[in-house]
């Protein structure tokens, strides 16, 4: 992997821009993204697919924007040729604002609201990925009322564990996602009988941060099995959505073996003669982002040395929620002696901890540090907990940079609230 964040003259840069400069201009906590990194990831995946699959059978890459849904990032991915995977009315609105056309958008949300279904139909999205009978009926009713046609695919549950943490596994029998072969057959049959619905295929997504590439293979084999079953029962299958889940580098993991992955697509999926779709999220943006934070204080106790930051679990919840590892580095004084810290935020919970016993360059109050690999599921999972305003976001390209999301002000944070007149 090429690293788009590197030290120049002793200061960590995002491409050609010193992070110290961005912290001074925009304050901290600040999410900083490298455009070149996103372009590189998109190209790396596309090139691997081009290498192993014929030109006229290239998958449609639908970026899963839950990973990072800033409209500048979405516009960038659109300019690279990406489609979009959405899971809410809000993500659809962002996609449209970024200029995606409906025919490049797929909706995979689990519990689609009526408003979302309606907005998706108004936009003539490419397809709905469906979980259950009620959802199918709901789409049929709304499509009928609007005199629209909805192409649908059904999500299978391959009973494969793939995700990098219990909470981000989605393809095991006990998970809420997907359906077994019998159920898919039933859903397909029903769909064919419903008004304004056209069943076109099946989908799978086994989880996120799937670092063992081998896990994709049994999931693909299960897909192929179900396609054959559907066809032998007289159903037409012309689309396969093979999901997302590609891992990124958080610490010292190996790069994803894209060659093996693309070869399985070639050997297992291609012969099924279907349009192929993919939904990578994290892979496109994860390594492209850092969360820049300032050290507020160093607090020492009998047993610990705490590095207290100005960012908390409300800004980056992954360590608290999934025990996930993010590399933490000093932005300046990078050759300082290594110290052991517990890195914590200012939130009033012991769970507001980013790292325990972590070896980091010696820092003092006022110094800057970064969390690496924070471009995916960082800002999108941020909250106002402890009434802390949402952080700002900046996009860097070479020596250019631009604020792509202003820091939330205190007034903005409270703007939608009101006091009932009977409360004095
Ligand atoms: N497609 C579907 C149907 C999904 O549910 C997801 C992610 C993706 C695609 C994209 O997966 P990716 O390529 O990004 O792995 N908040 C967690 C990750 C949750 C992923 C949810 N679904 C985290 O911070 O690790």
JSON list of C-alpha atoms in Angstrom, two decimals, residues 115-345:
[
{"chain": "A", "resi": 115, "resn": "UNK", "atom": "CA", "xyz": [-40.23, 7.39, 2.64]},
{"chain": "A", "resi": 116, "resn": "UNK", "atom": "CA", "xyz": [-37.00, 5.79, 1.46]},
{"chain": "A", "resi": 117, "resn": "UNK", "atom": "CA", "xyz": [-38.80, 3.38, -0.88]},
{"chain": "A", "resi": 118, "resn": "UNK", "atom": "CA", "xyz": [-40.81, 6.23, -2.30]},
{"chain": "A", "resi": 119, "resn": "UNK", "atom": "CA", "xyz": [-37.74, 8.43, -2.87]},
{"chain": "A", "resi": 120, "resn": "UNK", "atom": "CA", "xyz": [-35.87, 5.52, -4.48]},
{"chain": "A", "resi": 121, "resn": "UNK", "atom": "CA", "xyz": [-38.74, 4.87, -6.88]},
{"chain": "A", "resi": 122, "resn": "UNK", "atom": "CA", "xyz": [-39.00, 8.57, -7.74]},
{"chain": "A", "resi": 123, "resn": "UNK", "atom": "CA", "xyz": [-35.32, 8.46, -8.63]},
{"chain": "A", "resi": 124, "resn": "UNK", "atom": "CA", "xyz": [-35.64, 5.25, -10.68]},
{"chain": "A", "resi": 125, "resn": "UNK", "atom": "CA", "xyz": [-32.77, 3.57, -8.85]},
{"chain": "A", "resi": 126, "resn": "UNK", "atom": "CA", "xyz": [-31.20, 0.51, -10.44]},
{"chain": "A", "resi": 127, "resn": "UNK", "atom": "CA", "xyz": [-32.49, -2.01, -7.88]},
{"chain": "A", "resi": 128, "resn": "UNK", "atom": "CA", "xyz": [-33.66, -2.80, -4.38]},
{"chain": "A", "resi": 129, "resn": "UNK", "atom": "CA", "xyz": [-31.87, -5.55, -2.45]},
{"chain": "A", "resi": 130, "resn": "UNK", "atom": "CA", "xyz": [-34.54, -7.24, -0.37]},
{"chain": "A", "resi": 131, "resn": "UNK", "atom": "CA", "xyz": [-34.55, -9.06, 2.95]},
{"chain": "A", "resi": 132, "resn": "UNK", "atom": "CA", "xyz": [-38.12, -10.27, 3.56]},
{"chain": "A", "resi": 133, "resn": "UNK", "atom": "CA", "xyz": [-41.70, -10.69, 2.33]},
{"chain": "A", "resi": 134, "resn": "UNK", "atom": "CA", "xyz": [-43.07, -7.61, 4.10]},
{"chain": "A", "resi": 135, "resn": "UNK", "atom": "CA", "xyz": [-40.42, -5.44, 2.51]},
{"chain": "A", "resi": 136, "resn": "UNK", "atom": "CA", "xyz": [-41.20, -6.89, -0.91]},
{"chain": "A", "resi": 137, "resn": "UNK", "atom": "CA", "xyz": [-44.93, -6.20, -0.47]},
{"chain": "A", "resi": 138, "resn": "UNK", "atom": "CA", "xyz": [-44.22, -2.69, 0.69]},
{"chain": "A", "resi": 139, "resn": "UNK", "atom": "CA", "xyz": [-42.16, -1.93, -2.43]},
{"chain": "A", "resi": 140, "resn": "UNK", "atom": "CA", "xyz": [-44.77, -3.52, -4.68]},
{"chain": "A", "resi": 141, "resn": "UNK", "atom": "CA", "xyz": [-47.57, -1.38, -3.18]},
{"chain": "A", "resi": 142, "resn": "UNK", "atom": "CA", "xyz": [-45.63, 1.85, -3.43]},
{"chain": "A", "resi": 143, "resn": "UNK", "atom": "CA", "xyz": [-44.42, 1.06, -6.95]},
{"chain": "A", "resi": 144, "resn": "UNK", "atom": "CA", "xyz": [-48.00, 0.30, -8.03]},
{"chain": "A", "resi": 145, "resn": "UNK", "atom": "CA", "xyz": [-49.27, 3.57, -6.59]},
{"chain": "A", "resi": 146, "resn": "UNK", "atom": "CA", "xyz": [-46.57, 5.44, -8.49]},
{"chain": "A", "resi": 147, "resn": "UNK", "atom": "CA", "xyz": [-46.92, 3.34, -11.63]},
{"chain": "A", "resi": 148, "resn": "UNK", "atom": "CA", "xyz": [-43.24, 2.44, -11.45]},
{"chain": "A", "resi": 149, "resn": "UNK", "atom": "CA", "xyz": [-41.39, -0.80, -11.99]},
{"chain": "A", "resi": 150, "resn": "UNK", "atom": "CA", "xyz": [-38.95, -2.00, -9.29]},
{"chain": "A", "resi": 151, "resn": "UNK", "atom": "CA", "xyz": [-36.14, -4.45, -10.05]},
{"chain": "A", "resi": 152, "resn": "UNK", "atom": "CA", "xyz": [-35.37, -6.47, -6.94]},
{"chain": "A", "resi": 153, "resn": "UNK", "atom": "CA", "xyz": [-32.66, -8.89, -5.83]},
{"chain": "A", "resi": 154, "resn": "UNK", "atom": "CA", "xyz": [-32.80, -11.08, -2.74]},
{"chain": "A", "resi": 155, "resn": "UNK", "atom": "CA", "xyz": [-30.02, -11.28, -0.21]},
{"chain": "A", "resi": 156, "resn": "UNK", "atom": "CA", "xyz": [-28.79, -14.74, 0.62]},
{"chain": "A", "resi": 157, "resn": "UNK", "atom": "CA", "xyz": [-27.36, -15.86, 3.95]},
{"chain": "A", "resi": 158, "resn": "UNK", "atom": "CA", "xyz": [-24.47, -18.19, 3.07]},
{"chain": "A", "resi": 159, "resn": "UNK", "atom": "CA", "xyz": [-23.74, -19.08, 6.71]},
{"chain": "A", "resi": 160, "resn": "UNK", "atom": "CA", "xyz": [-20.15, -17.90, 6.36]},
{"chain": "A", "resi": 161, "resn": "UNK", "atom": "CA", "xyz": [-18.33, -15.91, 9.06]},
{"chain": "A", "resi": 162, "resn": "UNK", "atom": "CA", "xyz": [-16.20, -13.26, 7.43]},
{"chain": "A", "resi": 163, "resn": "UNK", "atom": "CA", "xyz": [-16.20, -9.97, 9.32]},
{"chain": "A", "resi": 164, "resn": "UNK", "atom": "CA", "xyz": [-13.31, -8.70, 11.38]},
{"chain": "A", "resi": 165, "resn": "UNK", "atom": "CA", "xyz": [-15.37, -8.43, 14.60]},
{"chain": "A", "resi": 166, "resn": "UNK", "atom": "CA", "xyz": [-18.50, -10.08, 15.97]},
{"chain": "A", "resi": 167, "resn": "UNK", "atom": "CA", "xyz": [-20.51, -6.89, 15.44]},
{"chain": "A", "resi": 168, "resn": "UNK", "atom": "CA", "xyz": [-19.57, -6.56, 11.76]},
{"chain": "A", "resi": 169, "resn": "UNK", "atom": "CA", "xyz": [-20.24, -10.16, 10.70]},
{"chain": "A", "resi": 170, "resn": "UNK", "atom": "CA", "xyz": [-23.37, -10.37, 8.58]},
{"chain": "A", "resi": 171, "resn": "UNK", "atom": "CA", "xyz": [-23.35, -13.75, 6.83]},
{"chain": "A", "resi": 172, "resn": "UNK", "atom": "CA", "xyz": [-23.77, -16.25, 9.67]},
{"chain": "A", "resi": 173, "resn": "UNK", "atom": "CA", "xyz": [-27.00, -18.20, 10.13]},
{"chain": "A", "resi": 174, "resn": "UNK", "atom": "CA", "xyz": [-27.82, -16.35, 13.36]},
{"chain": "A", "resi": 175, "resn": "UNK", "atom": "CA", "xyz": [-27.30, -12.87, 11.86]},
{"chain": "A", "resi": 176, "resn": "UNK", "atom": "CA", "xyz": [-30.34, -10.80, 10.91]},
{"chain": "A", "resi": 177, "resn": "UNK", "atom": "CA", "xyz": [-29.26, -10.57, 7.28]},
{"chain": "A", "resi": 178, "resn": "UNK", "atom": "CA", "xyz": [-30.10, -12.71, 4.26]},
{"chain": "A", "resi": 179, "resn": "UNK", "atom": "CA", "xyz": [-32.15, -15.84, 3.58]},
{"chain": "A", "resi": 180, "resn": "UNK", "atom": "CA", "xyz": [-31.51, -19.52, 3.01]},
{"chain": "A", "resi": 181, "resn": "UNK", "atom": "CA", "xyz": [-32.04, -21.19, -0.37]},
{"chain": "A", "resi": 182, "resn": "UNK", "atom": "CA", "xyz": [-35.63, -22.32, 0.31]},
{"chain": "A", "resi": 183, "resn": "UNK", "atom": "CA", "xyz": [-36.65, -18.87, 1.41]},
{"chain": "A", "resi": 184, "resn": "UNK", "atom": "CA", "xyz": [-35.01, -17.27, -1.63]},
{"chain": "A", "resi": 185, "resn": "UNK", "atom": "CA", "xyz": [-36.99, -19.61, -3.88]},
{"chain": "A", "resi": 186, "resn": "UNK", "atom": "CA", "xyz": [-40.20, -18.67, -2.06]},
{"chain": "A", "resi": 187, "resn": "UNK", "atom": "CA", "xyz": [-39.43, -14.93, -2.28]},
{"chain": "A", "resi": 188, "resn": "UNK", "atom": "CA", "xyz": [-38.57, -15.19, -5.97]},
{"chain": "A", "resi": 189, "resn": "UNK", "atom": "CA", "xyz": [-41.83, -16.99, -6.74]},
{"chain": "A", "resi": 190, "resn": "UNK", "atom": "CA", "xyz": [-43.84, -14.44, -4.81]},
{"chain": "A", "resi": 191, "resn": "UNK", "atom": "CA", "xyz": [-42.03, -11.55, -6.49]},
{"chain": "A", "resi": 192, "resn": "UNK", "atom": "CA", "xyz": [-42.94, -12.86, -9.91]},
{"chain": "A", "resi": 193, "resn": "UNK", "atom": "CA", "xyz": [-46.58, -12.80, -8.97]},
{"chain": "A", "resi": 194, "resn": "UNK", "atom": "CA", "xyz": [-46.52, -9.25, -7.56]},
{"chain": "A", "resi": 195, "resn": "UNK", "atom": "CA", "xyz": [-47.46, -6.12, -9.46]},
{"chain": "A", "resi": 196, "resn": "UNK", "atom": "CA", "xyz": [-44.74, -3.69, -10.53]},
{"chain": "A", "resi": 197, "resn": "UNK", "atom": "CA", "xyz": [-41.94, -5.96, -9.28]},
{"chain": "A", "resi": 198, "resn": "UNK", "atom": "CA", "xyz": [-39.32, -7.72, -11.35]},
{"chain": "A", "resi": 199, "resn": "UNK", "atom": "CA", "xyz": [-36.99, -10.17, -9.54]},
{"chain": "A", "resi": 200, "resn": "UNK", "atom": "CA", "xyz": [-33.63, -10.02, -11.29]},
{"chain": "A", "resi": 201, "resn": "UNK", "atom": "CA", "xyz": [-31.09, -11.75, -9.07]},
{"chain": "A", "resi": 202, "resn": "UNK", "atom": "CA", "xyz": [-29.49, -12.38, -5.70]},
{"chain": "A", "resi": 203, "resn": "UNK", "atom": "CA", "xyz": [-26.94, -10.68, -3.46]},
{"chain": "A", "resi": 204, "resn": "UNK", "atom": "CA", "xyz": [-24.54, -11.52, -0.68]},
{"chain": "A", "resi": 205, "resn": "UNK", "atom": "CA", "xyz": [-22.47, -9.55, 1.84]},
{"chain": "A", "resi": 206, "resn": "UNK", "atom": "CA", "xyz": [-20.69, -11.58, 4.49]},
{"chain": "A", "resi": 207, "resn": "UNK", "atom": "CA", "xyz": [-19.33, -8.79, 6.64]},
{"chain": "A", "resi": 208, "resn": "UNK", "atom": "CA", "xyz": [-16.86, -5.97, 6.90]},
{"chain": "A", "resi": 209, "resn": "UNK", "atom": "CA", "xyz": [-13.06, -5.91, 7.29]},
{"chain": "A", "resi": 210, "resn": "UNK", "atom": "CA", "xyz": [-12.97, -9.49, 5.93]},
{"chain": "A", "resi": 211, "resn": "UNK", "atom": "CA", "xyz": [-9.21, -9.93, 6.25]},
{"chain": "A", "resi": 212, "resn": "UNK", "atom": "CA", "xyz": [-9.23, -13.59, 5.35]},
{"chain": "A", "resi": 213, "resn": "UNK", "atom": "CA", "xyz": [-9.88, -13.42, 1.62]},
{"chain": "A", "resi": 214, "resn": "UNK", "atom": "CA", "xyz": [-10.64, -17.18, 1.65]},
{"chain": "A", "resi": 215, "resn": "UNK", "atom": "CA", "xyz": [-13.99, -16.39, 3.28]},
{"chain": "A", "resi": 216, "resn": "UNK", "atom": "CA", "xyz": [-15.32, -14.93, 0.03]},
{"chain": "A", "resi": 217, "resn": "UNK", "atom": "CA", "xyz": [-14.98, -18.22, -1.80]},
{"chain": "A", "resi": 218, "resn": "UNK", "atom": "CA", "xyz": [-17.65, -20.31, 0.02]},
{"chain": "A", "resi": 219, "resn": "UNK", "atom": "CA", "xyz": [-19.99, -17.32, -0.14]},
{"chain": "A", "resi": 220, "resn": "UNK", "atom": "CA", "xyz": [-19.56, -17.14, -3.92]},
{"chain": "A", "resi": 221, "resn": "UNK", "atom": "CA", "xyz": [-20.08, -20.90, -4.19]},
{"chain": "A", "resi": 222, "resn": "UNK", "atom": "CA", "xyz": [-23.31, -20.59, -2.24]},
{"chain": "A", "resi": 223, "resn": "UNK", "atom": "CA", "xyz": [-24.43, -17.81, -4.59]},
{"chain": "A", "resi": 224, "resn": "UNK", "atom": "CA", "xyz": [-23.70, -20.00, -7.61]},
{"chain": "A", "resi": 225, "resn": "UNK", "atom": "CA", "xyz": [-25.64, -22.88, -6.05]},
{"chain": "A", "resi": 226, "resn": "UNK", "atom": "CA", "xyz": [-28.68, -20.66, -5.49]},
{"chain": "A", "resi": 227, "resn": "UNK", "atom": "CA", "xyz": [-28.52, -19.24, -9.01]},
{"chain": "A", "resi": 228, "resn": "UNK", "atom": "CA", "xyz": [-28.59, -22.80, -10.39]},
{"chain": "A", "resi": 229, "resn": "UNK", "atom": "CA", "xyz": [-31.49, -23.72, -8.09]},
{"chain": "A", "resi": 230, "resn": "UNK", "atom": "CA", "xyz": [-33.48, -20.66, -9.19]},
{"chain": "A", "resi": 231, "resn": "UNK", "atom": "CA", "xyz": [-32.82, -21.33, -12.84]},
{"chain": "A", "resi": 232, "resn": "UNK", "atom": "CA", "xyz": [-33.72, -25.00, -12.57]},
{"chain": "A", "resi": 233, "resn": "UNK", "atom": "CA", "xyz": [-37.05, -23.81, -11.16]},
{"chain": "A", "resi": 234, "resn": "UNK", "atom": "CA", "xyz": [-37.64, -21.69, -14.23]},
{"chain": "A", "resi": 235, "resn": "UNK", "atom": "CA", "xyz": [-36.64, -18.29, -12.80]},
{"chain": "A", "resi": 236, "resn": "UNK", "atom": "CA", "xyz": [-34.60, -15.73, -14.65]},
{"chain": "A", "resi": 237, "resn": "UNK", "atom": "CA", "xyz": [-31.41, -14.54, -12.89]},
{"chain": "A", "resi": 238, "resn": "UNK", "atom": "CA", "xyz": [-29.43, -11.80, -14.58]},
{"chain": "A", "resi": 239, "resn": "UNK", "atom": "CA", "xyz": [-27.82, -9.88, -11.69]},
{"chain": "A", "resi": 240, "resn": "UNK", "atom": "CA", "xyz": [-25.44, -10.90, -8.91]},
{"chain": "A", "resi": 241, "resn": "UNK", "atom": "CA", "xyz": [-24.44, -8.41, -6.25]},
{"chain": "A", "resi": 242, "resn": "UNK", "atom": "CA", "xyz": [-21.38, -9.90, -4.55]},
{"chain": "A", "resi": 243, "resn": "UNK", "atom": "CA", "xyz": [-21.16, -7.33, -1.74]},
{"chain": "A", "resi": 244, "resn": "UNK", "atom": "CA", "xyz": [-18.32, -5.45, -0.09]},
{"chain": "A", "resi": 245, "resn": "UNK", "atom": "CA", "xyz": [-16.21, -6.15, 2.96]},
{"chain": "A", "resi": 246, "resn": "UNK", "atom": "CA", "xyz": [-12.65, -5.67, 1.71]},
{"chain": "A", "resi": 247, "resn": "UNK", "atom": "CA", "xyz": [-10.21, -4.97, 4.51]},
{"chain": "A", "resi": 248, "resn": "UNK", "atom": "CA", "xyz": [-7.78, -2.09, 4.86]},
{"chain": "A", "resi": 249, "resn": "UNK", "atom": "CA", "xyz": [-4.56, -1.70, 6.82]},
{"chain": "A", "resi": 250, "resn": "UNK", "atom": "CA", "xyz": [-5.04, -0.63, 10.44]},
{"chain": "A", "resi": 251, "resn": "UNK", "atom": "CA", "xyz": [-1.80, -1.94, 11.89]},
{"chain": "A", "resi": 252, "resn": "UNK", "atom": "CA", "xyz": [0.47, -4.55, 10.32]},
{"chain": "A", "resi": 253, "resn": "UNK", "atom": "CA", "xyz": [-2.09, -6.55, 8.31]},
{"chain": "A", "resi": 254, "resn": "UNK", "atom": "CA", "xyz": [-1.21, -7.79, 4.84]},
{"chain": "A", "resi": 255, "resn": "UNK", "atom": "CA", "xyz": [-2.73, -6.12, 1.81]},
{"chain": "A", "resi": 256, "resn": "UNK", "atom": "CA", "xyz": [-5.88, -7.81, 0.57]},
{"chain": "A", "resi": 257, "resn": "UNK", "atom": "CA", "xyz": [-5.05, -10.48, -1.99]},
{"chain": "A", "resi": 258, "resn": "UNK", "atom": "CA", "xyz": [-7.10, -8.92, -4.77]},
{"chain": "A", "resi": 259, "resn": "UNK", "atom": "CA", "xyz": [-5.75, -11.36, -7.35]},
{"chain": "A", "resi": 260, "resn": "UNK", "atom": "CA", "xyz": [-7.27, -14.34, -5.55]},
{"chain": "A", "resi": 261, "resn": "UNK", "atom": "CA", "xyz": [-10.49, -12.45, -5.08]},
{"chain": "A", "resi": 262, "resn": "UNK", "atom": "CA", "xyz": [-10.72, -11.48, -8.77]},
{"chain": "A", "resi": 263, "resn": "UNK", "atom": "CA", "xyz": [-9.88, -15.04, -9.80]},
{"chain": "A", "resi": 264, "resn": "UNK", "atom": "CA", "xyz": [-12.78, -16.40, -7.73]},
{"chain": "A", "resi": 265, "resn": "UNK", "atom": "CA", "xyz": [-15.06, -13.87, -9.38]},
{"chain": "A", "resi": 266, "resn": "UNK", "atom": "CA", "xyz": [-13.74, -15.11, -12.73]},
{"chain": "A", "resi": 267, "resn": "UNK", "atom": "CA", "xyz": [-14.00, -18.81, -11.90]},
{"chain": "A", "resi": 268, "resn": "UNK", "atom": "CA", "xyz": [-17.21, -18.93, -9.86]},
{"chain": "A", "resi": 269, "resn": "UNK", "atom": "CA", "xyz": [-19.30, -15.88, -10.79]},
{"chain": "A", "resi": 270, "resn": "UNK", "atom": "CA", "xyz": [-18.41, -15.15, -14.41]},
{"chain": "A", "resi": 271, "resn": "UNK", "atom": "CA", "xyz": [-19.64, -18.51, -15.84]},
{"chain": "A", "resi": 272, "resn": "UNK", "atom": "CA", "xyz": [-23.09, -17.74, -14.41]},
{"chain": "A", "resi": 273, "resn": "UNK", "atom": "CA", "xyz": [-23.47, -15.14, -17.16]},
{"chain": "A", "resi": 274, "resn": "UNK", "atom": "CA", "xyz": [-24.88, -12.34, -15.01]},
{"chain": "A", "resi": 275, "resn": "UNK", "atom": "CA", "xyz": [-24.28, -8.61, -14.54]},
{"chain": "A", "resi": 276, "resn": "UNK", "atom": "CA", "xyz": [-21.93, -8.35, -11.57]},
{"chain": "A", "resi": 277, "resn": "UNK", "atom": "CA", "xyz": [-22.15, -5.66, -8.90]},
{"chain": "A", "resi": 278, "resn": "UNK", "atom": "CA", "xyz": [-19.92, -4.98, -5.91]},
{"chain": "A", "resi": 279, "resn": "UNK", "atom": "CA", "xyz": [-20.34, -2.76, -2.83]},
{"chain": "A", "resi": 280, "resn": "UNK", "atom": "CA", "xyz": [-16.94, -1.81, -1.38]},
{"chain": "A", "resi": 281, "resn": "UNK", "atom": "CA", "xyz": [-17.03, 0.91, 1.29]},
{"chain": "A", "resi": 282, "resn": "UNK", "atom": "CA", "xyz": [-14.11, 0.87, 3.71]},
{"chain": "A", "resi": 283, "resn": "UNK", "atom": "CA", "xyz": [-11.59, -0.14, 1.04]},
{"chain": "A", "resi": 284, "resn": "UNK", "atom": "CA", "xyz": [-12.14, 3.07, -0.94]},
{"chain": "A", "resi": 285, "resn": "UNK", "atom": "CA", "xyz": [-11.77, 5.56, 1.88]},
{"chain": "A", "resi": 286, "resn": "UNK", "atom": "CA", "xyz": [-10.48, 3.94, 5.09]},
{"chain": "A", "resi": 287, "resn": "UNK", "atom": "CA", "xyz": [-6.75, 4.45, 4.64]},
{"chain": "A", "resi": 288, "resn": "UNK", "atom": "CA", "xyz": [-7.38, 7.82, 3.01]},
{"chain": "A", "resi": 289, "resn": "UNK", "atom": "CA", "xyz": [-8.37, 9.52, 6.26]},
{"chain": "A", "resi": 290, "resn": "UNK", "atom": "CA", "xyz": [-6.88, 10.55, 9.58]},
{"chain": "A", "resi": 291, "resn": "UNK", "atom": "CA", "xyz": [-8.44, 12.11, 12.63]},
{"chain": "A", "resi": 292, "resn": "UNK", "atom": "CA", "xyz": [-6.24, 14.97, 13.76]},
{"chain": "A", "resi": 293, "resn": "UNK", "atom": "CA", "xyz": [-6.44, 15.72, 17.49]},
{"chain": "A", "resi": 294, "resn": "UNK", "atom": "CA", "xyz": [-4.68, 17.89, 20.02]},
{"chain": "A", "resi": 295, "resn": "UNK", "atom": "CA", "xyz": [-3.32, 16.68, 23.32]},
{"chain": "A", "resi": 296, "resn": "UNK", "atom": "CA", "xyz": [-5.15, 18.62, 26.03]},
{"chain": "A", "resi": 297, "resn": "UNK", "atom": "CA", "xyz": [-3.30, 17.23, 29.01]},
{"chain": "A", "resi": 298, "resn": "UNK", "atom": "CA", "xyz": [-1.02, 14.50, 30.20]},
{"chain": "A", "resi": 299, "resn": "UNK", "atom": "CA", "xyz": [-2.33, 13.00, 33.43]},
{"chain": "A", "resi": 300, "resn": "UNK", "atom": "CA", "xyz": [-0.29, 10.53, 35.46]},
{"chain": "A", "resi": 301, "resn": "UNK", "atom": "CA", "xyz": [-1.54, 8.25, 38.21]},
{"chain": "A", "resi": 302, "resn": "UNK", "atom": "CA", "xyz": [0.22, 5.57, 40.28]},
{"chain": "A", "resi": 303, "resn": "UNK", "atom": "CA", "xyz": [-0.34, 3.02, 37.56]},
{"chain": "A", "resi": 304, "resn": "UNK", "atom": "CA", "xyz": [-0.94, 4.87, 34.34]},
{"chain": "A", "resi": 305, "resn": "UNK", "atom": "CA", "xyz": [0.06, 7.74, 32.09]},
{"chain": "A", "resi": 306, "resn": "UNK", "atom": "CA", "xyz": [-3.00, 9.12, 30.30]},
{"chain": "A", "resi": 307, "resn": "UNK", "atom": "CA", "xyz": [-2.79, 11.13, 27.10]},
{"chain": "A", "resi": 308, "resn": "UNK", "atom": "CA", "xyz": [-5.98, 13.19, 27.21]},
{"chain": "A", "resi": 309, "resn": "UNK", "atom": "CA", "xyz": [-7.10, 14.31, 23.74]},
{"chain": "A", "resi": 310, "resn": "UNK", "atom": "CA", "xyz": [-9.60, 16.85, 22.50]},
{"chain": "A", "resi": 311, "resn": "UNK", "atom": "CA", "xyz": [-11.33, 14.10, 20.49]},
{"chain": "A", "resi": 312, "resn": "UNK", "atom": "CA", "xyz": [-13.52, 11.56, 22.19]},
{"chain": "A", "resi": 313, "resn": "UNK", "atom": "CA", "xyz": [-15.55, 8.47, 21.43]},
{"chain": "A", "resi": 314, "resn": "UNK", "atom": "CA", "xyz": [-18.19, 10.76, 19.97]},
{"chain": "A", "resi": 315, "resn": "UNK", "atom": "CA", "xyz": [-15.72, 11.71, 17.22]},
{"chain": "A", "resi": 316, "resn": "UNK", "atom": "CA", "xyz": [-14.34, 8.21, 16.57]},
{"chain": "A", "resi": 317, "resn": "UNK", "atom": "CA", "xyz": [-16.35, 5.42, 18.16]},
{"chain": "A", "resi": 318, "resn": "UNK", "atom": "CA", "xyz": [-14.65, 2.39, 16.56]},
{"chain": "A", "resi": 319, "resn": "UNK", "atom": "CA", "xyz": [-12.20, 1.61, 19.40]},
{"chain": "A", "resi": 320, "resn": "UNK", "atom": "CA", "xyz": [-14.97, 1.82, 22.03]},
{"chain": "A", "resi": 321, "resn": "UNK", "atom": "CA", "xyz": [-17.50, -0.13, 19.97]},
{"chain": "A", "resi": 322, "resn": "UNK", "atom": "CA", "xyz": [-15.38, -2.80, 18.31]},
{"chain": "A", "resi": 323, "resn": "UNK", "atom": "CA", "xyz": [-12.12, -2.68, 20.31]},
{"chain": "A", "resi": 324, "resn": "UNK", "atom": "CA", "xyz": [-10.62, -1.68, 16.99]},
{"chain": "A", "resi": 325, "resn": "UNK", "atom": "CA", "xyz": [-7.00, -0.65, 16.60]},
{"chain": "A", "resi": 326, "resn": "UNK", "atom": "CA", "xyz": [-6.05, 2.71, 15.09]},
{"chain": "A", "resi": 327, "resn": "UNK", "atom": "CA", "xyz": [-2.42, 3.63, 14.88]},
{"chain": "A", "resi": 328, "resn": "UNK", "atom": "CA", "xyz": [-1.75, 6.83, 16.86]},
{"chain": "A", "resi": 329, "resn": "UNK", "atom": "CA", "xyz": [1.25, 8.98, 15.96]},
{"chain": "A", "resi": 330, "resn": "UNK", "atom": "CA", "xyz": [2.72, 12.33, 16.88]},
{"chain": "A", "resi": 331, "resn": "UNK", "atom": "CA", "xyz": [2.51, 14.93, 14.10]},
{"chain": "A", "resi": 332, "resn": "UNK", "atom": "CA", "xyz": [5.71, 16.75, 15.16]},
{"chain": "A", "resi": 333, "resn": "UNK", "atom": "CA", "xyz": [8.75, 15.73, 17.22]},
{"chain": "A", "resi": 334, "resn": "UNK", "atom": "CA", "xyz": [8.51, 12.35, 15.56]},
{"chain": "A", "resi": 335, "resn": "UNK", "atom": "CA", "xyz": [11.93, 11.26, 16.74]},
{"chain": "A", "resi": 336, "resn": "UNK", "atom": "CA", "xyz": [11.09, 11.93, 20.40]},
{"chain": "A", "resi": 337, "resn": "UNK", "atom": "CA", "xyz": [11.55, 9.10, 22.88]},
{"chain": "A", "resi": 338, "resn": "UNK", "atom": "CA", "xyz": [8.85, 6.46, 22.97]},
{"chain": "A", "resi": 339, "resn": "UNK", "atom": "CA", "xyz": [6.53, 6.51, 25.99]},
{"chain": "A", "resi": 340, "resn": "UNK", "atom": "CA", "xyz": [3.67, 4.30, 27.10]},
{"chain": "A", "resi": 341, "resn": "UNK", "atom": "CA", "xyz": [0.25, 5.93, 27.25]},
{"chain": "A", "resi": 342, "resn": "UNK", "atom": "CA", "xyz": [-3.37, 5.13, 27.72]},
{"chain": "A", "resi": 343, "resn": "UNK", "atom": "CA", "xyz": [-4.92, 7.39, 25.10]},
{"chain": "A", "resi": 344, "resn": "UNK", "atom": "CA", "xyz": [-8.29, 8.72, 26.20]},
{"chain": "A", "resi": 345, "resn": "UNK", "atom": "CA", "xyz": [-10.88, 11.34, 25.27]}
]
